[in-house]
Short mmCIF file of C-alpha atoms in Angstrom, two decimals:
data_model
loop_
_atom_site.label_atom_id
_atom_site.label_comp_id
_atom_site.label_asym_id
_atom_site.label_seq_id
_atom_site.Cartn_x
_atom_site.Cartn_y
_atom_site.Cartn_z
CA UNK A 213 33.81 -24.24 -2.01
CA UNK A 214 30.10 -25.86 -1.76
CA UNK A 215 30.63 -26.23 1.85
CA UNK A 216 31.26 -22.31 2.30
CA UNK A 217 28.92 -21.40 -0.46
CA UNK A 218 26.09 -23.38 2.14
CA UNK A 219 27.61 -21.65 5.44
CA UNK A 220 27.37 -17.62 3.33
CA UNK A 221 23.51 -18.86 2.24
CA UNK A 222 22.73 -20.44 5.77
CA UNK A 223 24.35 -17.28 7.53
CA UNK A 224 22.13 -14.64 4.86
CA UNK A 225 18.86 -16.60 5.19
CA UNK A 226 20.07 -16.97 9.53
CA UNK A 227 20.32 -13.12 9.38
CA UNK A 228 16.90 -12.08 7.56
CA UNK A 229 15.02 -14.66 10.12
CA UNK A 230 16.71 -13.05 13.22
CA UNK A 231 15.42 -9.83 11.81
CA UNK A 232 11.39 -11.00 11.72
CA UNK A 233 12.00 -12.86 14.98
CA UNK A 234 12.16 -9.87 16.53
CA UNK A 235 8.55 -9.18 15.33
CA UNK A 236 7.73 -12.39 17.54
CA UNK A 237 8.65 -13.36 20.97
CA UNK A 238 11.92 -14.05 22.52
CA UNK A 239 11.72 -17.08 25.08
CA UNK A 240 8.21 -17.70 23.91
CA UNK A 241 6.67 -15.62 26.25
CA UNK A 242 2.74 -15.19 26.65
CA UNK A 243 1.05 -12.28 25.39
CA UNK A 244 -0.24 -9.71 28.19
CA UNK A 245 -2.55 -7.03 27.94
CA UNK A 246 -4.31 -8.24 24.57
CA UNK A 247 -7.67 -9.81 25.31
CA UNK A 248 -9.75 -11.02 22.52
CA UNK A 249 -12.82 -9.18 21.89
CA UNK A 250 -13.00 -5.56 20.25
CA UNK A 251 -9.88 -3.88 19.91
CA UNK A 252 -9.11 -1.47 22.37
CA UNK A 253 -9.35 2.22 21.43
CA UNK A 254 -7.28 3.64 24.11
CA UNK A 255 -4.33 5.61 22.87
CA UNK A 256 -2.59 5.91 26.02
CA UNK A 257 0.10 3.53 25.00
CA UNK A 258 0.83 4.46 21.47
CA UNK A 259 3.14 6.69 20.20
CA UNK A 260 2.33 9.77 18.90
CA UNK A 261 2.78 9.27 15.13
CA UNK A 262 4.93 12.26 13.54
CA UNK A 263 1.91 13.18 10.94
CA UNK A 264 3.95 15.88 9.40
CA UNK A 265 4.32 15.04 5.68
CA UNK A 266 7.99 15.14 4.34
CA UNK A 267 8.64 15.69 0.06
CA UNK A 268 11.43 13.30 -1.10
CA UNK A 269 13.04 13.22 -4.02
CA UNK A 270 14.61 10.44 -4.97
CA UNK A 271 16.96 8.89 -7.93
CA UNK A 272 17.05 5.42 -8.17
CA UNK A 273 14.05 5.31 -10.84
CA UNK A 274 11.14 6.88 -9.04
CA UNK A 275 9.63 10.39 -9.13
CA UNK A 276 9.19 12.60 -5.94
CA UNK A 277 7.59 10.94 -3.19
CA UNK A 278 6.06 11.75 0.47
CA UNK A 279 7.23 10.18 3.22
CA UNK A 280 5.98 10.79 7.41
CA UNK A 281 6.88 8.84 10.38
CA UNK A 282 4.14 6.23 11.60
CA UNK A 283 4.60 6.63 15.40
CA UNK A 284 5.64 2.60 15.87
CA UNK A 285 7.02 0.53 13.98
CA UNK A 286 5.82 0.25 9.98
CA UNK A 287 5.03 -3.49 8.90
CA UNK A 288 1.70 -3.22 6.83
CA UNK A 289 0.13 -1.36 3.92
CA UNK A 290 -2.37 -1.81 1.61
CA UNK A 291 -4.94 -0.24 -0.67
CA UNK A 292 -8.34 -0.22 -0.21
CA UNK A 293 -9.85 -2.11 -3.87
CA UNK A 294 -13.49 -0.99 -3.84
CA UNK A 295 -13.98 1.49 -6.50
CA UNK A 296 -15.32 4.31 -4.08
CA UNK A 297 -12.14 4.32 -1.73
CA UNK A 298 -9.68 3.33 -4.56
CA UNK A 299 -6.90 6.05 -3.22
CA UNK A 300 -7.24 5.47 0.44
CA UNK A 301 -4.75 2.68 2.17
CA UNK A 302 -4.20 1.07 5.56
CA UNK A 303 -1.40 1.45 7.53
CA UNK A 304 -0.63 -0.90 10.32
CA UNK A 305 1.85 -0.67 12.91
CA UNK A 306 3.52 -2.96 15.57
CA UNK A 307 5.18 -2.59 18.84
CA UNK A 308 6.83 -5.32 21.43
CA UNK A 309 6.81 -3.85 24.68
CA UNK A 310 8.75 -5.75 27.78
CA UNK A 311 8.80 -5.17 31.24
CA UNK A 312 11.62 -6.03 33.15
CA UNK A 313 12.14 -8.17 36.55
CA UNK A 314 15.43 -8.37 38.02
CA UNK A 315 16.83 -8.33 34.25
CA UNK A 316 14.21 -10.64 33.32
CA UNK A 317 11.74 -10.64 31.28
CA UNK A 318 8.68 -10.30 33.15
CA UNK A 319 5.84 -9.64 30.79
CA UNK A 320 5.20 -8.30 26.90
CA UNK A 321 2.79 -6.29 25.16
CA UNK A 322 2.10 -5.84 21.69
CA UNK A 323 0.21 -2.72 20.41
CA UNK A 324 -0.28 -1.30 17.15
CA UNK A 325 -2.52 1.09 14.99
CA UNK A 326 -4.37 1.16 11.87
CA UNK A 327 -4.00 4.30 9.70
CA UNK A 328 -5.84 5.51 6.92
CA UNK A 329 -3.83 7.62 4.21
CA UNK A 330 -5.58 9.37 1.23
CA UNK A 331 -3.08 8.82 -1.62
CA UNK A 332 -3.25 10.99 -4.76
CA UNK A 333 -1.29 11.05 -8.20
CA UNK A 334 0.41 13.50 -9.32
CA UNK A 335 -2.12 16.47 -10.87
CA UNK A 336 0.94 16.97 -13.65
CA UNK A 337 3.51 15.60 -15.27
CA UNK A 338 6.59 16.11 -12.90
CA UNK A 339 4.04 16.72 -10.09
CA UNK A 340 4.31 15.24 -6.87
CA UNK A 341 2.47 12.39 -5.19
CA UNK A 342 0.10 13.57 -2.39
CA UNK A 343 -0.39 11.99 0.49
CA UNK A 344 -3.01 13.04 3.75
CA UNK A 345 -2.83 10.80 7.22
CA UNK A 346 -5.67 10.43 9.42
CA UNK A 347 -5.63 9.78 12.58
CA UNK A 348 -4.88 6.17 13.98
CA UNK A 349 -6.68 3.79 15.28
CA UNK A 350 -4.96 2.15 18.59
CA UNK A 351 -5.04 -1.50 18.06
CA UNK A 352 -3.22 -4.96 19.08
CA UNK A 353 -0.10 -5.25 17.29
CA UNK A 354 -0.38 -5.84 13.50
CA UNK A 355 0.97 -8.44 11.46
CA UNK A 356 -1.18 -8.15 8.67
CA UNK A 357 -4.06 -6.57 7.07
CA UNK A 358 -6.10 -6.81 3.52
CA UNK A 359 -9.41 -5.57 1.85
CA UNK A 360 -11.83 -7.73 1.43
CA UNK A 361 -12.76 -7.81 -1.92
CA UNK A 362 -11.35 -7.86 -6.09
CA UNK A 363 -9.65 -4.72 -7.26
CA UNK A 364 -12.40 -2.31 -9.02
CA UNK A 365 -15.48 -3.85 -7.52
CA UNK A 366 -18.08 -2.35 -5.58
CA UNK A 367 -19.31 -3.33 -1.93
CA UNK A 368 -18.49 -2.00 1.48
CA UNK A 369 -14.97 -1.54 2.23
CA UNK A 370 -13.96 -4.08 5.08
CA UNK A 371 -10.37 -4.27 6.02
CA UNK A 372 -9.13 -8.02 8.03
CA UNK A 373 -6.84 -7.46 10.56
CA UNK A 374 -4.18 -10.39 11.67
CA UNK A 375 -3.28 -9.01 15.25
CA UNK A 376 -0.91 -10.25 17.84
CA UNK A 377 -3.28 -11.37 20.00
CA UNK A 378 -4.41 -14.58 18.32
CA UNK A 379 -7.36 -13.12 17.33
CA UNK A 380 -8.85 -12.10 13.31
CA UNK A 381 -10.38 -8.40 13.50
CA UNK A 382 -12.46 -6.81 10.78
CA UNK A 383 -13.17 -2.58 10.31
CA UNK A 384 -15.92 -1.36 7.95
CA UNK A 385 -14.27 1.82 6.55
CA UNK A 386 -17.20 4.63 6.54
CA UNK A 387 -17.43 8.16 5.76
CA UNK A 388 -17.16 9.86 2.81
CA UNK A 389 -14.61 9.15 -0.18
CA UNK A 390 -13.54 13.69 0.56
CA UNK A 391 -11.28 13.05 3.10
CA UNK A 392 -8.58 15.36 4.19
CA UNK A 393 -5.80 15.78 1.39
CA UNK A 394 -8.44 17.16 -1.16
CA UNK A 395 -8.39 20.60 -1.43
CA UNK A 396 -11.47 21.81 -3.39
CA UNK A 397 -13.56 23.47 -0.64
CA UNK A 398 -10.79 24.62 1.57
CA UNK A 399 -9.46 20.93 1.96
CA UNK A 400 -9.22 19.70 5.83
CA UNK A 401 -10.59 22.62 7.45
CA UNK A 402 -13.18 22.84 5.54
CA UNK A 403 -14.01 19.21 5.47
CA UNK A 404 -16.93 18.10 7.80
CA UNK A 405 -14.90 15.42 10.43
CA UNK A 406 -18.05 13.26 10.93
CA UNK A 407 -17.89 12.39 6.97
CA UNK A 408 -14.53 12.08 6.71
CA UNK A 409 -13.38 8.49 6.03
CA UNK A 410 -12.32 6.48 9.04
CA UNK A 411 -12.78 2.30 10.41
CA UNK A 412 -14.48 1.29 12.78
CA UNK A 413 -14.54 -2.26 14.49
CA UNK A 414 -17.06 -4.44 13.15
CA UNK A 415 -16.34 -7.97 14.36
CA UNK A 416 -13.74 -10.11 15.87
CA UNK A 417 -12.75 -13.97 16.26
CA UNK A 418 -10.43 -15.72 18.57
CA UNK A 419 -7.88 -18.02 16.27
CA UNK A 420 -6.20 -19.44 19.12
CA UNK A 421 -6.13 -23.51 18.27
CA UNK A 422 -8.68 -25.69 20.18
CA UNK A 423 -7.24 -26.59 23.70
CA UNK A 424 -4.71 -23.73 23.26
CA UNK A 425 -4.90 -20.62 25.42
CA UNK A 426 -6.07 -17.70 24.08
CA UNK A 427 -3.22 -15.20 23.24
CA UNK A 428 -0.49 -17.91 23.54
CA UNK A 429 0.08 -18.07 19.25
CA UNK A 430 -0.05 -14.98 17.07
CA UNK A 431 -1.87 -13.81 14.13
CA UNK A 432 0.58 -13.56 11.29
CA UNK A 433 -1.20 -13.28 8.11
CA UNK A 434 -4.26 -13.13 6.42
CA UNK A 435 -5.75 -13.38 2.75
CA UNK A 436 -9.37 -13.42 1.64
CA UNK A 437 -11.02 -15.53 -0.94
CA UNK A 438 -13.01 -13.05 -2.87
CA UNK A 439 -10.35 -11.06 -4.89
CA UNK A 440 -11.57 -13.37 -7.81
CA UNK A 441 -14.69 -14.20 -7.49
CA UNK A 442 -17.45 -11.97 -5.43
CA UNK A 443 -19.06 -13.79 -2.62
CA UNK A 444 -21.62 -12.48 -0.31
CA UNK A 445 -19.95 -14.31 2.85
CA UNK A 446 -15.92 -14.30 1.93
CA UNK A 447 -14.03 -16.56 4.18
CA UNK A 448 -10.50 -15.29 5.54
CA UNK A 449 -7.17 -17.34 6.06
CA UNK A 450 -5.06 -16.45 9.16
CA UNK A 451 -2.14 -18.46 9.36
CA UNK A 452 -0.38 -18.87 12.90
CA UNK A 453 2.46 -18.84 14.80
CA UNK A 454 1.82 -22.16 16.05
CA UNK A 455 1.57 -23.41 12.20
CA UNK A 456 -2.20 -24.01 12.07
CA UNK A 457 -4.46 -22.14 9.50
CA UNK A 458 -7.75 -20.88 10.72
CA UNK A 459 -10.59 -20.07 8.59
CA UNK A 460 -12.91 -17.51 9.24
CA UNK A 461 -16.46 -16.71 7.02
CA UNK A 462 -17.85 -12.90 7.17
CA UNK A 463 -21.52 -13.10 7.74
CA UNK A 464 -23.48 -9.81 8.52
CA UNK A 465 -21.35 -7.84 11.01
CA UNK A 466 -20.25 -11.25 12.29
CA UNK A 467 -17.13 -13.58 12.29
CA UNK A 468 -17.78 -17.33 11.83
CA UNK A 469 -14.27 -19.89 12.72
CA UNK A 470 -15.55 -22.75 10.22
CA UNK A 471 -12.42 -24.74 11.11
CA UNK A 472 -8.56 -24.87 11.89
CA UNK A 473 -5.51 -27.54 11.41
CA UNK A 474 -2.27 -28.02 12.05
CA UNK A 475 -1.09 -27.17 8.53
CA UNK A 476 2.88 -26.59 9.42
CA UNK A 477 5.65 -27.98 12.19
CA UNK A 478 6.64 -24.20 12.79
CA UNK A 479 5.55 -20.77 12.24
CA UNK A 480 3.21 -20.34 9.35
CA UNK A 481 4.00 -17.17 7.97
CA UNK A 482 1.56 -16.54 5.04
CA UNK A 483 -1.63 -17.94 3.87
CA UNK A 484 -2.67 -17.34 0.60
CA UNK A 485 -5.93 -17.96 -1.53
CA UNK A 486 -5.83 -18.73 -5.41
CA UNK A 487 -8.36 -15.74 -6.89
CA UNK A 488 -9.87 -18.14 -9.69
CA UNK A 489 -9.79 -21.35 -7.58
CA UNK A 490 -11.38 -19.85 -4.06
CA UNK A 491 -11.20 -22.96 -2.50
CA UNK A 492 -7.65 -23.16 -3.37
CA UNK A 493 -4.87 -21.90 -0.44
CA UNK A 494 -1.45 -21.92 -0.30
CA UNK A 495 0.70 -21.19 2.49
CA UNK A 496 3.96 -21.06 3.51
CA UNK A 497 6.36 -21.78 6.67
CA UNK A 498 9.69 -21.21 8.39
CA UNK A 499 10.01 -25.42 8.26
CA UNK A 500 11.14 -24.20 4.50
CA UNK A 501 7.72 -25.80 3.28
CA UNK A 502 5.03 -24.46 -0.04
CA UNK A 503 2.06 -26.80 0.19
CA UNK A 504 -1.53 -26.69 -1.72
CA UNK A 505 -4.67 -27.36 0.45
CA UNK A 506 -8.33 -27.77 -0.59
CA UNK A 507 -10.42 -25.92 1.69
CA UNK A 508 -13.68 -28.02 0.50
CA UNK A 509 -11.75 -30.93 2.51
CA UNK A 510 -10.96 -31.39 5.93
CA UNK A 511 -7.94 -30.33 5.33
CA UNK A 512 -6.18 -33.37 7.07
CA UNK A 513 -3.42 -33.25 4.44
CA UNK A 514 -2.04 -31.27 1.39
CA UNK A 515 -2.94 -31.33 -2.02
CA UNK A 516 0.61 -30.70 -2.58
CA UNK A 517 4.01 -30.48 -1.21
CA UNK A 518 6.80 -29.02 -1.94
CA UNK A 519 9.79 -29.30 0.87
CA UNK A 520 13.01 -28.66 -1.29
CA UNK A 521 12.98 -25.97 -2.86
CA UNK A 522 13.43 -23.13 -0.73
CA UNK A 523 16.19 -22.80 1.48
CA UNK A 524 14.74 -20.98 4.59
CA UNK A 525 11.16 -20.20 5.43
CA UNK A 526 8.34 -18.99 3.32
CA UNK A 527 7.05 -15.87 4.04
CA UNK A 528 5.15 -15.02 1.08
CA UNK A 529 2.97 -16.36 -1.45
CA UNK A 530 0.89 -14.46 -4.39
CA UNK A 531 -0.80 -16.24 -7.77
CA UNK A 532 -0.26 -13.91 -10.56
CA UNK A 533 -3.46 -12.16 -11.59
CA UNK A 534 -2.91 -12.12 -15.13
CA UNK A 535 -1.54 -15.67 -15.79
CA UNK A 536 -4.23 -18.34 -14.98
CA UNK A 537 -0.97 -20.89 -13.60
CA UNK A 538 1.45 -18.83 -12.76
CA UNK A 539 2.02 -17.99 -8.97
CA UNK A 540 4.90 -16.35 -6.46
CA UNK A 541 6.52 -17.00 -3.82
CA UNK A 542 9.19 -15.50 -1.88
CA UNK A 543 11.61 -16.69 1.29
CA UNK A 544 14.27 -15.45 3.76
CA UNK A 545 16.85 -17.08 1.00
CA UNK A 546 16.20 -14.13 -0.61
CA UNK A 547 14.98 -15.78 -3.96
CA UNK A 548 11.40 -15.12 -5.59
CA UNK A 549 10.37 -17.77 -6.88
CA UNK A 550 7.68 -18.15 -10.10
CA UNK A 551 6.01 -21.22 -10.22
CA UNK A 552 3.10 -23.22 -12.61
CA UNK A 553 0.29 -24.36 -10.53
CA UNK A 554 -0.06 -27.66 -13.00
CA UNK A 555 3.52 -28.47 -12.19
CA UNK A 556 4.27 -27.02 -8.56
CA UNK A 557 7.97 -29.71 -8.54
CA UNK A 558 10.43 -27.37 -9.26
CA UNK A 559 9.93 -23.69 -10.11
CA UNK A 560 9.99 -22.03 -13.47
CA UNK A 561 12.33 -19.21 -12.82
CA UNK A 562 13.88 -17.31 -9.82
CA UNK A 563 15.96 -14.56 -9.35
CA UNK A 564 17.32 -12.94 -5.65
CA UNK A 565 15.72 -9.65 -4.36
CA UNK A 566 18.88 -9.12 -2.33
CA UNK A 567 17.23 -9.32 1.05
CA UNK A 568 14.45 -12.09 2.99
CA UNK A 569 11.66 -11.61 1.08
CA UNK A 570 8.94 -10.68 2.83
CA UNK A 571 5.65 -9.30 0.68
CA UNK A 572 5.36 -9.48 -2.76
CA UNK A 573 2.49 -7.87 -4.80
CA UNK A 574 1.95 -8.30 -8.52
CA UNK A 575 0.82 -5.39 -10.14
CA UNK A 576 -3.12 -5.23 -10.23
CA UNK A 577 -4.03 -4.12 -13.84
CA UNK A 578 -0.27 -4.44 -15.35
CA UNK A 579 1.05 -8.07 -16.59
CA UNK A 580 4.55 -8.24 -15.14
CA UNK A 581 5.71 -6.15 -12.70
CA UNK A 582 6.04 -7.65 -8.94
CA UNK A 583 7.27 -5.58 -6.42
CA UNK A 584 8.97 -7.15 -3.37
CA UNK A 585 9.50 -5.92 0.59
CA UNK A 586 12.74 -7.17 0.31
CA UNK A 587 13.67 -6.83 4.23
CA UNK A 588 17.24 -5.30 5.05
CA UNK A 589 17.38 -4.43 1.18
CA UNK A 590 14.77 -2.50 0.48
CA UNK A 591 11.52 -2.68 -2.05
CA UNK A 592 12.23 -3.65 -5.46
CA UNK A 593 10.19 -4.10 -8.62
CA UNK A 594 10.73 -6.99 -10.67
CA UNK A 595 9.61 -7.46 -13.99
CA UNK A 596 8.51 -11.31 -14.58
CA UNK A 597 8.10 -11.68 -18.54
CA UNK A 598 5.79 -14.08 -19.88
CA UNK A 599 8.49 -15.99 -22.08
CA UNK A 600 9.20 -17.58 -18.12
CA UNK A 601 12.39 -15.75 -17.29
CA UNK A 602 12.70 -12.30 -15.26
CA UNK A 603 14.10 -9.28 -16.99
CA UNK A 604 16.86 -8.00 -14.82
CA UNK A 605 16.76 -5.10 -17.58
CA UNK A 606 13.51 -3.93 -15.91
CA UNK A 607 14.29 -3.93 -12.43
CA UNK A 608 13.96 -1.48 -10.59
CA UNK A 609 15.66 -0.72 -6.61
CA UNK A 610 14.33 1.85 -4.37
CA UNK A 611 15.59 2.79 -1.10
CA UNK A 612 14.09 6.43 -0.22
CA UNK A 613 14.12 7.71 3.09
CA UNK A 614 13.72 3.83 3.99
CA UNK A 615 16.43 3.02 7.06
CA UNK A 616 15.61 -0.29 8.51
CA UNK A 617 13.69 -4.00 7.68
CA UNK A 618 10.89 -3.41 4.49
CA UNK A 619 7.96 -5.00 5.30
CA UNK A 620 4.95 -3.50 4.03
CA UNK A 621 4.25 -2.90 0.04
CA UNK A 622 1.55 -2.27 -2.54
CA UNK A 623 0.25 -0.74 -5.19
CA UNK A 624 -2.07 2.18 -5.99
CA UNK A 625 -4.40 0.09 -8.76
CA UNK A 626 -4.69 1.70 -12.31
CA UNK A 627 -0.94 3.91 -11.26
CA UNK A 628 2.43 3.02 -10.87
CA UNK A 629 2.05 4.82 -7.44
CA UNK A 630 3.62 2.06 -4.36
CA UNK A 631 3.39 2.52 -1.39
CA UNK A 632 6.10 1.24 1.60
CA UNK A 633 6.15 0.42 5.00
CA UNK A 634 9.67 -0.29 7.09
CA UNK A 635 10.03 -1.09 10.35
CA UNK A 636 12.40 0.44 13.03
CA UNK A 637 12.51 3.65 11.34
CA UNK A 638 8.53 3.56 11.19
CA UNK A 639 8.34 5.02 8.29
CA UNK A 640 5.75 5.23 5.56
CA UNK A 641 6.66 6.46 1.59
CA UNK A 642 4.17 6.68 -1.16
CA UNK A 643 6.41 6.92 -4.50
CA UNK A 644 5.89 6.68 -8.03
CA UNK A 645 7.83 4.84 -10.47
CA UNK A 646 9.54 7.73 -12.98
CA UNK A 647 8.53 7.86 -16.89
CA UNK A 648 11.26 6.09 -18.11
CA UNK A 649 9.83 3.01 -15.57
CA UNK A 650 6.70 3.30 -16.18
CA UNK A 651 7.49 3.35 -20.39
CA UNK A 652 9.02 0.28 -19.34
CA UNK A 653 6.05 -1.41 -17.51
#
């Protein structure tokens, strides 16, 4: 019946919610231990990440991958766009730590790391996919991170960190592009460590809401508005637990808050900037709600509104970057959504990625393919055709050594390498899409 139809959809999109609200507090608890300022470098409280790279060979449409263990608990990664650091990505990491009272809850900490892996195609047909980890970087807990910057352009490579603490960091990666997995001239060893690439902190901002107390709403997302159009002083988009959206401006080694509103009635999971419209953001919210703003405004209410569509919360949002109207967005009722920007009513097509949707990433250089973290099920890539209907023909499922929530996705740029991040298993897998896939792509 319609009745128990509504009760299996309430119970799917109840279960995939449960599952990320884990990532946040339970009894709305304060954070402890996370003051704003530069993030702490002490590794004392992390856990030692298992380094040791594993080969995995998989069949369920992708080539041999590599897979290691990330130490806590996988929820982040993406590649680095500026041409001289194309095949190095950021890993970030998350951890809710709780200390106990007389079986209550006393106080929690949330820690993280940042991770840089050198990722490397194949040298062969029916090669493998190499992957090198560096070292971490001991952080606040990570809910997000992204490049500043378009894919393929030049600049200095500065990653934006949305951390647990409220606050928006930024890390200017440095060194040289020879970092540890290349192996002309005797590879790591060999390798000078002071050249090697690695991040370090370049400026922070406090996003906690005016009259709010600082580390009392988390940092859950964050987008930049330069992947279209280059701009000397990009500003960044950190949407917040609390369901504002703060906006941020990079100056020279400096982070500017230009302003902040209450843009959502709960959690606003993902803020997301329209590459050829920079002052265009979307975001997205567990009160089920897609809405437009104009960041050129004050922002007091939005462009657009869309409240009936999706059946649970909105946790991701992506315009596709090689259809001028066309744009993504995915929930915890499992559906991706595709939608035209000049008619944002009712969407143009949607199909279910089996699981809460929680990233999606349309291929950089590739019209088409969109690959989802689809939560409990897994990462798959879908392949959106431009006729406005999704070829379930072309999709493809991938599992791996993946056991738990998938969070993190992207793509290598130029390759059909992806990369994955999942959560309780903390586990990282760089894979590549097999020739019969990619012939399909």
């Amino acid at each position: 019946t319609t009745q128990e139809q509504e009760c299996s959809a309430n119970r799917t999109a109840g279960e995939a919610r449960d599952g990320a609200a884990k990532i946040l507090t339970e009894g709305r608890v304060a954070v402890v231990g996370c003051e704003a300022g530069p993030p702490s470098l002490d590794s004392s409280r992390m856990a030692e990440p298992q380094n040791s790279v594993e080969h995995v060979e998989h069949v369920d449409g992708v080539e041999s991958g590599i897979t290691f263990d990330t130490g806590l608990d996988a929820d982040a990664v993406e590649f680095c766009p500026r041409v001289s650091f194309h095949r190095w990505a950021a890993v970030g990491t998350y951890k809710l730590r709780e200390s106990q009272d007389g079986g209550r809850v006393d106080q929690q900490t949330r820690d993280g790391t940042i991770q840089l892996v050198e990722v490397q195609e194949p040298v062969a047909r029916g090669g493998r996919v190499r992957a090198a980890p560096a070292p971490p970087l001991a952080t606040p807990g990570v809910f997000d991170i992204k490049w500043v910057g378009a894919v393929g352009s030049e600049g200095p490579p500065i990653l934006g960190h949305a951390a647990a603490d409220s606050s928006l960091y930024t890390y200017l990666l440095e060194g040289s592009e020879q970092g540890p997995g290349d192996e002309q001239g005797g590879g790591a060893a060999a390798a000078d460590s002071a050249s090697r690439p690695r991040l370090t902190p370049l400026a922070s901002v406090d996003c906690t809401a005016e009259g709010g107390t600082a580390g009392s709403s988390l940092s859950l997302s964050i987008d930049w508005n330069d992947r279209g159009v280059s701009m000397p002083e990009p500003i960044a988009a950190v949407s917040m637990s609390d369901g504002t959206v703060c906006l941020c401006q990079l100056g020279e080694g400096r982070l500017i808050k230009v302003t902040q509103w209450k843009a959502h009635d709960l959690e606003a999971w993902i803020a997301s900037f329209n590459p050829r419209e920079p002052h265009m953001l979307f975001t997205g919210a567990d009160d089920r709600k897609f809405k437009c703003w104009d960041t050129r405004t004050e922002c007091v209410a939005a462009t657009m509104t869309n409240a009936r569509a999706h059946e649970a919360g909105v946790c991701s949002i992506q315009c596709d970057p090689h259809s001028e109207f066309s744009i993504a967005t995915g929930s915890y009722d499992e559906q991706v959504r595709i939608w035209d920007l000049r008619r944002l009513k009712s969407p143009l097509a949607q199909t279910s990625a089996g699981g809460g949707v929680w990233r999606l990433k349309w291929h950089p250089t590739v019209p088409g393919p969109l690959l989802c973290a689809a939560m409990h099920r897994g990462f798959t890539v879908l392949h959106y055709a431009q006729d406005g209907h999704f070829d379930e023909t072309r999709r493809v499922h991938h599992t791996g050594q993946h056991t738990s929530l998938g969070y993190g996705a992207d793509w290598l740029p130029g390759t059909t390498i992806v990369g994955s991040a999942s959560f309780y298993d903390h586990r990282v897998e760089f894979w590549q899409m097999n020739t019969e896939c990619t012939q399909v792509l």
